[in-house]
CSV table of C-alpha atoms and ligand atoms in Angstrom, one decimal:
chain,number,residue,atom,x,y,z
A,96,MET,CA,0.0,-0.1,-0.1
A,97,GLU,CA,2.7,2.2,0.4
A,98,LYS,CA,4.5,1.6,-2.9
A,99,GLU,CA,0.8,2.3,-4.3
A,100,LEU,CA,0.6,5.6,-2.7
A,101,LYS,CA,4.2,6.5,-3.8
A,102,GLU,CA,3.0,5.6,-7.7
A,103,ILE,CA,-0.2,7.6,-7.1
A,104,SER,CA,1.8,10.6,-6.1
A,105,GLN,CA,4.3,10.7,-8.8
A,106,ASP,CA,1.6,9.6,-11.8
A,107,ILE,CA,-0.1,12.9,-10.6
A,108,ARG,CA,3.0,14.9,-11.0
A,109,LYS,CA,3.3,13.6,-14.3
A,110,GLU,CA,-0.1,14.1,-15.4
A,111,ILE,CA,-0.1,17.4,-14.2
A,112,ALA,CA,2.4,18.8,-16.6
A,113,LEU,CA,0.5,17.6,-19.3
A,114,CYS,CA,-2.5,19.3,-18.5
A,115,LYS,CA,-3.2,22.5,-21.0
A,116,ASP,CA,-6.9,23.7,-19.8
A,117,ILE,CA,-9.4,23.3,-17.3
A,118,ASP,CA,-11.2,20.6,-18.7
A,119,ASP,CA,-7.6,18.6,-18.4
A,120,PHE,CA,-7.6,19.5,-14.6
A,121,TRP,CA,-11.4,18.3,-14.3
A,122,LEU,CA,-10.3,15.0,-15.6
A,123,LEU,CA,-7.5,14.9,-13.5
A,124,HIS,CA,-9.7,15.5,-10.4
A,125,LYS,CA,-11.9,12.8,-11.5
A,126,LYS,CA,-9.2,10.4,-11.9
A,127,TYR,CA,-7.7,10.8,-8.5
A,128,LEU,CA,-10.1,12.5,-6.3
A,129,SER,CA,-13.3,11.9,-6.9
A,130,LYS,CA,-15.2,8.8,-5.2
A,131,GLU,CA,-13.9,6.4,-7.8
A,132,GLY,CA,-10.9,7.9,-8.0
A,133,ARG,CA,-7.6,6.2,-7.1
A,134,LEU,CA,-6.7,7.9,-4.1
A,135,SER,CA,-10.3,7.3,-2.6
A,136,ILE,CA,-10.2,3.5,-3.4
A,137,LEU,CA,-6.8,3.6,-1.6
A,138,PHE,CA,-8.7,5.1,1.6
A,139,GLN,CA,-11.1,2.4,1.9
A,140,SER,CA,-8.4,-0.5,1.9
A,141,LEU,CA,-6.9,1.3,4.6
A,142,LYS,CA,-9.8,0.3,6.8
A,143,LYS,CA,-8.4,-3.6,5.9
A,144,LEU,CA,-5.0,-2.8,7.9
A,145,SER,CA,-4.4,-3.3,11.7
A,146,THR,CA,-5.2,-0.3,13.9
A,147,ASP,CA,-1.3,0.9,14.1
A,148,LYS,CA,-0.6,0.7,10.3
A,149,ARG,CA,-4.2,2.3,9.6
A,150,ALA,CA,-2.9,5.1,11.8
A,151,SER,CA,0.7,5.8,10.6
A,152,LEU,CA,-0.3,4.9,6.7
A,153,GLY,CA,-3.3,6.9,7.3
A,154,SER,CA,-2.1,10.0,8.1
A,155,GLU,CA,0.7,9.7,5.1
A,156,ALA,CA,-2.3,9.3,3.3
A,157,ASN,CA,-4.1,12.2,4.0
A,158,ARG,CA,-0.8,14.3,4.0
A,159,ILE,CA,-0.2,13.4,0.4
A,160,LYS,CA,-3.8,13.8,-0.5
A,161,LYS,CA,-3.7,17.4,0.9
A,162,GLU,CA,-0.3,18.1,-0.8
A,163,LEU,CA,-1.4,17.1,-4.5
A,164,THR,CA,-5.1,18.6,-3.8
A,165,ASP,CA,-3.0,21.9,-3.3
A,166,LEU,CA,-1.0,21.4,-6.1
A,167,ILE,CA,-3.7,20.9,-8.8
A,168,LYS,CA,-5.8,23.4,-7.6
A,169,THR,CA,-2.5,26.2,-7.4
A,170,LYS,CA,-1.6,24.8,-11.3
A,171,GLU,CA,-5.2,24.9,-12.4
A,172,ILE,CA,-5.7,28.6,-11.1
A,173,LYS,CA,-2.5,29.5,-13.1
A,174,VAL,CA,-3.6,27.9,-16.4
A,175,ASP,CA,-7.0,29.2,-16.0
A,176,GLN,CA,-5.5,32.9,-15.8
A,177,SER,CA,-3.1,32.9,-18.6
A,178,SER,CA,-5.1,30.8,-21.2
A,179,ASN,CA,-8.5,31.7,-21.0
A,180,LEU,CA,-8.7,35.2,-20.2
A,181,ASP,CA,-8.4,36.3,-23.8
A,182,ASP,CA,-10.5,33.6,-25.0
A,183,TYR,CA,-13.3,34.8,-22.6
A,184,PHE,CA,-16.6,35.8,-24.3
A,185,ASP,CA,-18.8,37.9,-22.5
A,186,PRO,CA,-22.2,37.8,-24.2
A,187,THR,CA,-23.8,40.9,-22.7
A,188,LEU,CA,-21.1,43.3,-23.9
A,189,PRO,CA,-22.1,45.2,-27.1
A,190,GLY,CA,-21.1,43.8,-30.3
A,191,LYS,CA,-18.2,45.8,-32.6
A,192,LYS,CA,-19.8,47.3,-35.8
A,193,PRO,CA,-17.6,45.4,-38.6
A,194,ALA,CA,-16.2,47.8,-41.2
A,195,ILE,CA,-17.9,47.1,-44.5
A,196,GLY,CA,-17.1,49.0,-47.5
A,197,HIS,CA,-19.5,50.5,-50.1
A,198,ILE,CA,-19.9,51.3,-54.0
A,199,HIS,CA,-17.8,54.4,-55.1
A,200,PRO,CA,-20.2,57.1,-56.2
A,201,LEU,CA,-19.3,56.7,-60.1
A,202,THR,CA,-19.6,52.8,-60.1
A,203,LYS,CA,-23.1,53.3,-58.4
A,204,SER,CA,-24.2,55.8,-60.7
A,205,ILE,CA,-22.8,54.1,-63.5
A,206,ASN,CA,-24.9,51.3,-62.7
A,207,ARG,CA,-28.0,53.2,-62.4
A,208,ALA,CA,-27.9,54.5,-66.1
A,209,LYS,CA,-26.9,50.9,-67.2
A,210,MET,CA,-30.4,50.1,-65.8
A,211,ILE,CA,-32.4,53.0,-67.6
A,212,PHE,CA,-30.3,52.3,-70.8
A,213,GLU,CA,-31.2,48.8,-70.6
A,214,GLY,CA,-34.8,49.6,-70.2
A,215,MET,CA,-34.5,51.5,-73.9
A,216,GLY,CA,-33.1,48.5,-75.0
A,217,PHE,CA,-29.6,49.3,-75.3
A,218,SER,CA,-26.7,46.7,-74.3
A,219,THR,CA,-23.5,47.6,-72.0
A,220,ILE,CA,-20.3,46.5,-73.3
A,221,GLU,CA,-16.7,46.4,-72.5
A,222,GLY,CA,-13.4,47.5,-74.1
A,223,PRO,CA,-9.7,47.7,-73.1
A,224,GLU,CA,-8.1,50.6,-71.5
A,225,LEU,CA,-4.9,50.5,-73.4
A,226,GLU,CA,-5.8,50.6,-76.7
A,227,ASP,CA,-4.1,51.2,-80.3
A,228,GLU,CA,-3.7,53.9,-82.3
A,229,TRP,CA,-5.8,52.4,-85.1
A,230,HIS,CA,-8.9,52.0,-83.3
A,231,ASN,CA,-8.2,55.3,-81.0
A,232,PHE,CA,-7.9,57.2,-83.7
A,233,ASP,CA,-7.4,55.9,-87.6
A,234,ALA,CA,-10.6,54.1,-87.4
A,235,LEU,CA,-12.3,56.7,-85.9
A,236,ASN,CA,-11.8,59.1,-89.2
A,237,PHE,CA,-9.0,61.5,-87.3
A,238,PRO,CA,-6.7,62.3,-90.3
A,239,LYS,CA,-2.7,61.1,-90.3
A,240,ASP,CA,-0.6,63.4,-88.4
A,241,HIS,CA,-3.3,65.9,-87.9
A,242,PRO,CA,-3.4,68.3,-85.1
A,243,ALA,CA,-7.1,66.9,-84.1
A,244,ARG,CA,-5.2,63.4,-82.6
A,245,GLU,CA,-3.7,66.0,-80.4
A,246,MET,CA,-6.7,67.6,-79.2
A,247,GLN,CA,-7.3,64.9,-76.9
A,248,ASP,CA,-4.0,65.3,-74.8
A,249,THR,CA,-2.7,61.5,-75.5
A,250,LEU,CA,-0.7,59.6,-73.2
A,251,PHE,CA,1.2,57.6,-75.8
A,252,ILE,CA,3.2,54.3,-74.4
A,253,LYS,CA,7.0,54.1,-74.9
A,254,GLN,CA,7.3,50.8,-77.1
A,255,LYS,CA,10.9,50.1,-79.0
A,256,ASN,CA,11.1,51.3,-82.4
A,257,ARG,CA,7.6,52.8,-82.1
A,258,GLU,CA,7.8,55.0,-85.4
A,259,LYS,CA,8.3,51.4,-87.4
A,260,LEU,CA,5.1,50.1,-85.8
A,261,LEU,CA,1.9,49.7,-87.7
A,262,GLU,CA,-1.0,51.7,-86.3
A,263,LYS,CA,-2.6,48.6,-84.9
A,264,GLU,CA,0.5,47.8,-83.1
A,265,ARG,CA,1.2,51.3,-81.5
A,266,LEU,CA,-0.3,51.5,-77.9
A,267,VAL,CA,-1.8,54.3,-76.2
A,268,MET,CA,-4.4,54.7,-73.1
A,269,ARG,CA,-7.4,55.2,-74.5
A,270,THR,CA,-8.4,58.8,-74.7
A,271,HIS,CA,-12.1,58.1,-75.0
A,272,THR,CA,-14.3,55.3,-75.2
A,273,SER,CA,-15.7,55.8,-78.6
A,274,PRO,CA,-12.6,53.3,-79.9
A,275,VAL,CA,-14.8,50.6,-78.5
A,276,GLN,CA,-17.6,51.5,-81.0
A,277,ILE,CA,-15.4,50.3,-83.6
A,278,ARG,CA,-14.7,47.1,-81.8
A,279,TYR,CA,-18.4,46.3,-81.4
A,280,MET,CA,-19.3,46.9,-85.3
A,281,LEU,CA,-16.6,44.9,-86.2
A,282,THR,CA,-17.7,41.9,-84.4
A,283,HIS,CA,-21.5,42.6,-84.7
A,284,LYS,CA,-24.2,43.0,-87.3
A,285,PRO,CA,-26.4,46.3,-87.0
A,286,PRO,CA,-28.9,47.2,-85.9
A,287,PHE,CA,-26.8,48.6,-82.9
A,288,ARG,CA,-27.6,49.7,-79.4
A,289,ILE,CA,-25.0,49.8,-77.0
A,290,ILE,CA,-23.6,51.9,-73.9
A,291,VAL,CA,-19.7,51.7,-73.2
A,292,PRO,CA,-19.0,52.9,-69.7
A,293,GLY,CA,-15.4,53.1,-68.8
A,294,ARG,CA,-12.2,54.9,-68.0
A,295,VAL,CA,-10.3,57.4,-70.0
A,296,PHE,CA,-6.9,59.1,-69.9
A,297,ARG,CA,-5.7,62.2,-71.0
A,298,ASN,CA,-2.3,64.3,-70.1
A,299,GLU,CA,-3.9,67.3,-69.1
A,300,ALA,CA,-3.8,69.6,-66.1
A,301,THR,CA,-6.4,69.1,-63.6
A,302,ASP,CA,-8.8,71.6,-62.2
A,303,ALA,CA,-12.4,71.4,-60.6
A,304,SER,CA,-13.8,70.1,-63.8
A,305,HIS,CA,-10.8,68.2,-65.4
A,306,GLU,CA,-9.1,64.9,-64.2
A,307,VAL,CA,-5.8,63.0,-65.7
A,308,ASN,CA,-8.3,59.7,-65.9
A,309,PHE,CA,-12.1,59.9,-65.9
A,310,TYR,CA,-15.0,58.2,-66.9
A,311,GLN,CA,-17.2,58.2,-69.8
A,312,ILE,CA,-20.1,56.3,-71.1
A,313,GLU,CA,-20.4,55.8,-74.7
A,314,GLY,CA,-23.6,55.7,-76.4
A,315,LEU,CA,-24.2,54.2,-80.0
A,316,MET,CA,-27.4,53.9,-82.0
A,317,ILE,CA,-27.3,52.6,-85.6
A,318,ASP,CA,-30.5,51.5,-87.4
A,319,LYS,CA,-31.9,52.2,-91.0
A,320,ASP,CA,-33.3,55.4,-90.2
A,321,ILE,CA,-32.2,57.0,-87.1
A,322,SER,CA,-31.9,60.9,-86.8
A,323,VAL,CA,-31.1,63.8,-84.5
A,324,ALA,CA,-34.5,63.7,-83.1
A,325,ASN,CA,-33.9,60.1,-81.7
A,326,PHE,CA,-31.1,61.3,-80.2
A,327,LYS,CA,-32.8,64.0,-78.3
A,328,ALA,CA,-35.7,61.6,-77.0
A,329,ILE,CA,-33.2,59.0,-75.9
A,330,MET,CA,-31.3,61.8,-74.1
A,331,GLU,CA,-34.3,63.4,-72.5
A,332,ASN,CA,-35.3,60.1,-71.3
A,333,PHE,CA,-32.4,59.4,-69.7
A,334,TRP,CA,-31.9,63.0,-68.1
A,335,GLN,CA,-35.3,62.6,-66.6
A,336,SER,CA,-34.7,59.2,-64.9
A,337,PHE,CA,-31.0,59.8,-63.8
A,338,TYR,CA,-32.2,63.3,-62.0
A,339,GLY,CA,-35.7,62.6,-61.5
A,340,LYS,CA,-36.4,66.1,-62.7
A,341,LYS,CA,-35.9,68.4,-66.1
A,342,VAL,CA,-32.4,69.7,-66.3
A,343,LYS,CA,-31.5,72.5,-68.5
A,344,ILE,CA,-29.6,71.7,-71.1
A,345,ARG,CA,-28.0,73.6,-74.7
A,346,LEU,CA,-26.5,71.8,-77.9
A,347,ARG,CA,-23.8,73.7,-79.2
A,348,PRO,CA,-22.6,72.9,-82.9
A,349,SER,CA,-19.3,71.4,-82.5
A,350,PHE,CA,-16.4,69.1,-84.5
A,351,PHE,CA,-15.3,65.5,-83.9
A,352,PRO,CA,-13.6,63.7,-86.8
A,353,PHE,CA,-16.0,60.9,-86.4
A,354,THR,CA,-19.3,62.4,-86.6
A,355,GLU,CA,-21.2,64.9,-88.8
A,356,PRO,CA,-22.9,67.0,-87.8
A,357,SER,CA,-21.5,67.1,-84.6
A,358,PHE,CA,-22.3,68.7,-81.4
A,359,GLU,CA,-21.5,69.3,-77.7
A,360,VAL,CA,-24.2,69.6,-74.8
A,361,ASP,CA,-23.7,71.7,-71.9
A,362,MET,CA,-26.1,71.4,-68.9
A,363,SER,CA,-26.8,74.2,-66.4
A,364,CYS,CA,-24.2,74.3,-63.6
A,365,THR,CA,-26.3,72.8,-60.5
A,366,SER,CA,-22.9,73.9,-58.3
A,367,CYS,CA,-23.5,77.5,-58.6
A,368,LYS,CA,-27.0,77.4,-60.0
A,369,GLY,CA,-26.3,78.9,-63.1
A,370,ARG,CA,-24.4,82.1,-61.5
A,371,GLY,CA,-20.9,80.8,-62.5
A,372,CYS,CA,-18.4,79.5,-60.2
A,373,SER,CA,-15.0,77.3,-60.5
A,374,VAL,CA,-16.7,74.3,-61.7
A,375,CYS,CA,-18.1,75.6,-64.9
A,376,SER,CA,-15.4,78.4,-65.2
A,377,LYS,CA,-18.0,81.4,-64.5
A,378,THR,CA,-20.2,80.7,-67.3
A,379,GLY,CA,-23.0,79.2,-65.4
A,380,TRP,CA,-23.1,76.2,-68.0
A,381,LEU,CA,-21.0,72.5,-67.8
A,382,GLU,CA,-19.8,70.7,-71.0
A,383,VAL,CA,-21.1,67.2,-70.4
A,384,MET,CA,-21.0,65.3,-73.3
A,385,GLY,CA,-20.2,65.3,-77.4
A,386,ALA,CA,-22.4,63.5,-79.9
A,387,GLY,CA,-23.1,63.6,-83.4
A,388,MET,CA,-24.5,61.2,-86.3
A,389,VAL,CA,-22.0,58.5,-87.1
A,390,HIS,CA,-19.7,59.6,-89.9
A,391,PRO,CA,-19.9,57.2,-92.9
A,392,ASN,CA,-16.1,57.0,-92.9
A,393,VAL,CA,-16.3,55.4,-89.3
A,394,LEU,CA,-19.3,52.9,-90.7
A,395,LYS,CA,-17.1,51.9,-93.7
A,396,ASN,CA,-14.2,51.4,-91.7
A,397,SER,CA,-16.2,49.1,-89.3
A,398,GLY,CA,-17.5,47.1,-92.2
A,399,VAL,CA,-21.1,48.7,-92.1
A,400,ASP,CA,-22.5,50.0,-95.2
A,401,PRO,CA,-23.4,53.7,-94.7
A,402,LYS,CA,-25.8,53.7,-97.5
A,403,LYS,CA,-28.3,51.3,-95.5
A,404,TRP,CA,-27.2,52.2,-92.1
A,405,GLN,CA,-27.0,55.3,-90.0
A,406,GLY,CA,-27.4,56.8,-86.6
A,407,PHE,CA,-26.0,58.8,-83.6
A,408,ALA,CA,-23.2,58.4,-81.6
A,409,PHE,CA,-22.4,60.3,-77.9
A,410,GLY,CA,-19.5,60.2,-75.1
A,411,MET,CA,-20.9,61.4,-71.9
A,412,GLY,CA,-18.2,62.9,-69.5
A,413,TRP,CA,-19.7,60.9,-66.5
A,414,ASP,CA,-17.9,62.5,-63.5
A,415,ARG,CA,-19.5,65.9,-64.7
A,416,ILE,CA,-22.8,64.0,-64.8
A,417,VAL,CA,-22.8,62.9,-61.2
A,418,MET,CA,-21.3,66.0,-60.0
A,419,MET,CA,-24.0,67.7,-61.4
A,420,LYS,CA,-26.5,65.3,-59.6
A,421,TYR,CA,-25.1,65.8,-56.3
A,422,SER,CA,-24.0,69.3,-56.9
A,423,ILE,CA,-20.3,68.4,-56.1
A,424,ASP,CA,-17.9,71.4,-56.9
A,425,ASP,CA,-14.5,69.5,-57.8
A,426,VAL,CA,-14.0,66.4,-60.0
A,427,ARG,CA,-10.7,65.6,-57.9
A,428,LEU,CA,-12.8,64.6,-55.0
A,429,PHE,CA,-14.0,61.1,-56.9
A,430,TYR,CA,-10.4,59.8,-56.7
A,431,GLY,CA,-8.9,61.8,-53.5
A,432,GLY,CA,-9.9,58.6,-51.5
A,433,ASP,CA,-11.3,60.7,-48.5
A,434,LEU,CA,-13.6,58.9,-46.8
A,435,ARG,CA,-15.8,61.9,-45.2
A,436,PHE,CA,-16.7,62.5,-49.1
A,437,LEU,CA,-17.1,59.0,-50.1
A,438,LYS,CA,-19.2,58.1,-47.2
A,439,GLN,CA,-21.9,60.6,-48.2
A,440,PHE,CA,-23.3,58.0,-51.0
B,143,FA5,C1,-15.1,62.8,-76.8
B,143,FA5,O1,-14.6,62.2,-75.9
B,143,FA5,C2,-15.6,62.1,-77.7
B,143,FA5,N1,-15.4,60.8,-78.0
B,143,FA5,C3,-17.5,62.2,-77.6
B,143,FA5,C4,-18.0,62.0,-78.5
B,143,FA5,C5,-18.6,60.4,-78.9
B,143,FA5,C6,-18.4,62.6,-79.5
B,143,FA5,C7,-19.0,60.2,-79.7
B,143,FA5,C8,-19.0,62.5,-80.7
B,143,FA5,C9,-19.9,61.1,-80.6
B,143,FA5,P1,-14.6,64.8,-75.4
B,143,FA5,O2,-13.0,65.2,-75.5
B,143,FA5,O3,-15.5,66.6,-75.6
B,143,FA5,O4,-15.2,64.0,-76.4
B,143,FA5,O5,-15.0,64.4,-74.2
B,143,FA5,C10,-16.7,64.0,-73.7
B,143,FA5,C11,-16.9,64.8,-72.3
B,143,FA5,O6,-15.9,64.3,-71.4
B,143,FA5,C12,-16.8,66.1,-72.5
B,143,FA5,O7,-17.8,66.7,-72.8
B,143,FA5,C13,-16.8,66.5,-71.1
B,143,FA5,O8,-17.6,66.1,-70.3
B,143,FA5,C14,-15.8,65.1,-70.3
B,143,FA5,N2,-14.6,65.5,-70.3
B,143,FA5,C15,-13.2,65.9,-71.1
B,143,FA5,N3,-12.0,65.9,-70.7
B,143,FA5,C16,-12.3,65.6,-69.4
B,143,FA5,C17,-11.5,65.9,-68.2
B,143,FA5,N4,-10.2,65.9,-68.4
B,143,FA5,N5,-11.9,65.4,-67.1
B,143,FA5,C18,-13.1,65.4,-66.4
B,143,FA5,N6,-14.2,65.1,-67.6
B,143,FA5,C19,-13.6,65.5,-68.9
């Protein structure tokens, strides 16, 4: 019995070292100190001993039991404090609100524009931001070496022996979404009714209404008998749905190599209510889009017979359209990453 008492004492000490959490200690208690535990069984067998032996062995067994119980308790408290405090979960505390991002105002409003145009039978198409000169200029009837190519402040891509490359090999950051008209017409059969939202790039100085990269939404509608009247009707429908009210616009004759006739659309500046401010360069009007009837050369370059098909195209300066919706007084706010601005949408 003395031997067994010694063994129990050694076993407990070994097993304590392996205890990692409260559950392990609970099992240890059960194994040695509970009613059916090894120590309790040993105490029961003491009864069978002679009075003398029971007295000496009993007091030794009691001493070991106390020592082991204290040891387990001390270790148990240590493990409890070190391992479990961090994991402690108080269900009564109010929860932490997770930080959730939200859609950028330009993307959000592009999604709205897509819905409106899709309701009028337009499909949404995308094209590459890194474009070649042929699609960005030549196919759109920009004369070769003509200053019109420079009118869009092009960002040309550095390439080895660039001057020896063909137009289809020379790369630029697309200056407008119009090249996607060509890509679409070359690969589809008329009639066409598409919009092309996307980012465009220009090498120009920034101010309240000019950015180096900004968004455009291109539109193209080609059919047998489309006229400027159709353009006006589609745009009026769009403005009405997008702004939820009538907006004041004016059409000015203009020039684009890819449309004839061409015009530009100005909108009464909502930032200053037409009185004149930095957004509209003190004119009370902000140019929001270019448009016109698609030039026959552009249709020919895209494999479409201009004798059979005709229609209009437009390119909206999307940032400015959104600025007019929310009376935003600087286009650069869209790209500054200032959460105080972005959280308002
Ligand atoms: C074009 O880009 C033509 N591709 C539009 C077009 C398409 C005309 C189809 C005819 C047919 P423009 O360079 O004017 O045109 O740009 C169109 C619109 O983009 C402008 O009316 C203006 O609202 C916006 N825009 C132009 N430059 C900037 C800029 N730096 N920052 C923000 N918006 C700009």
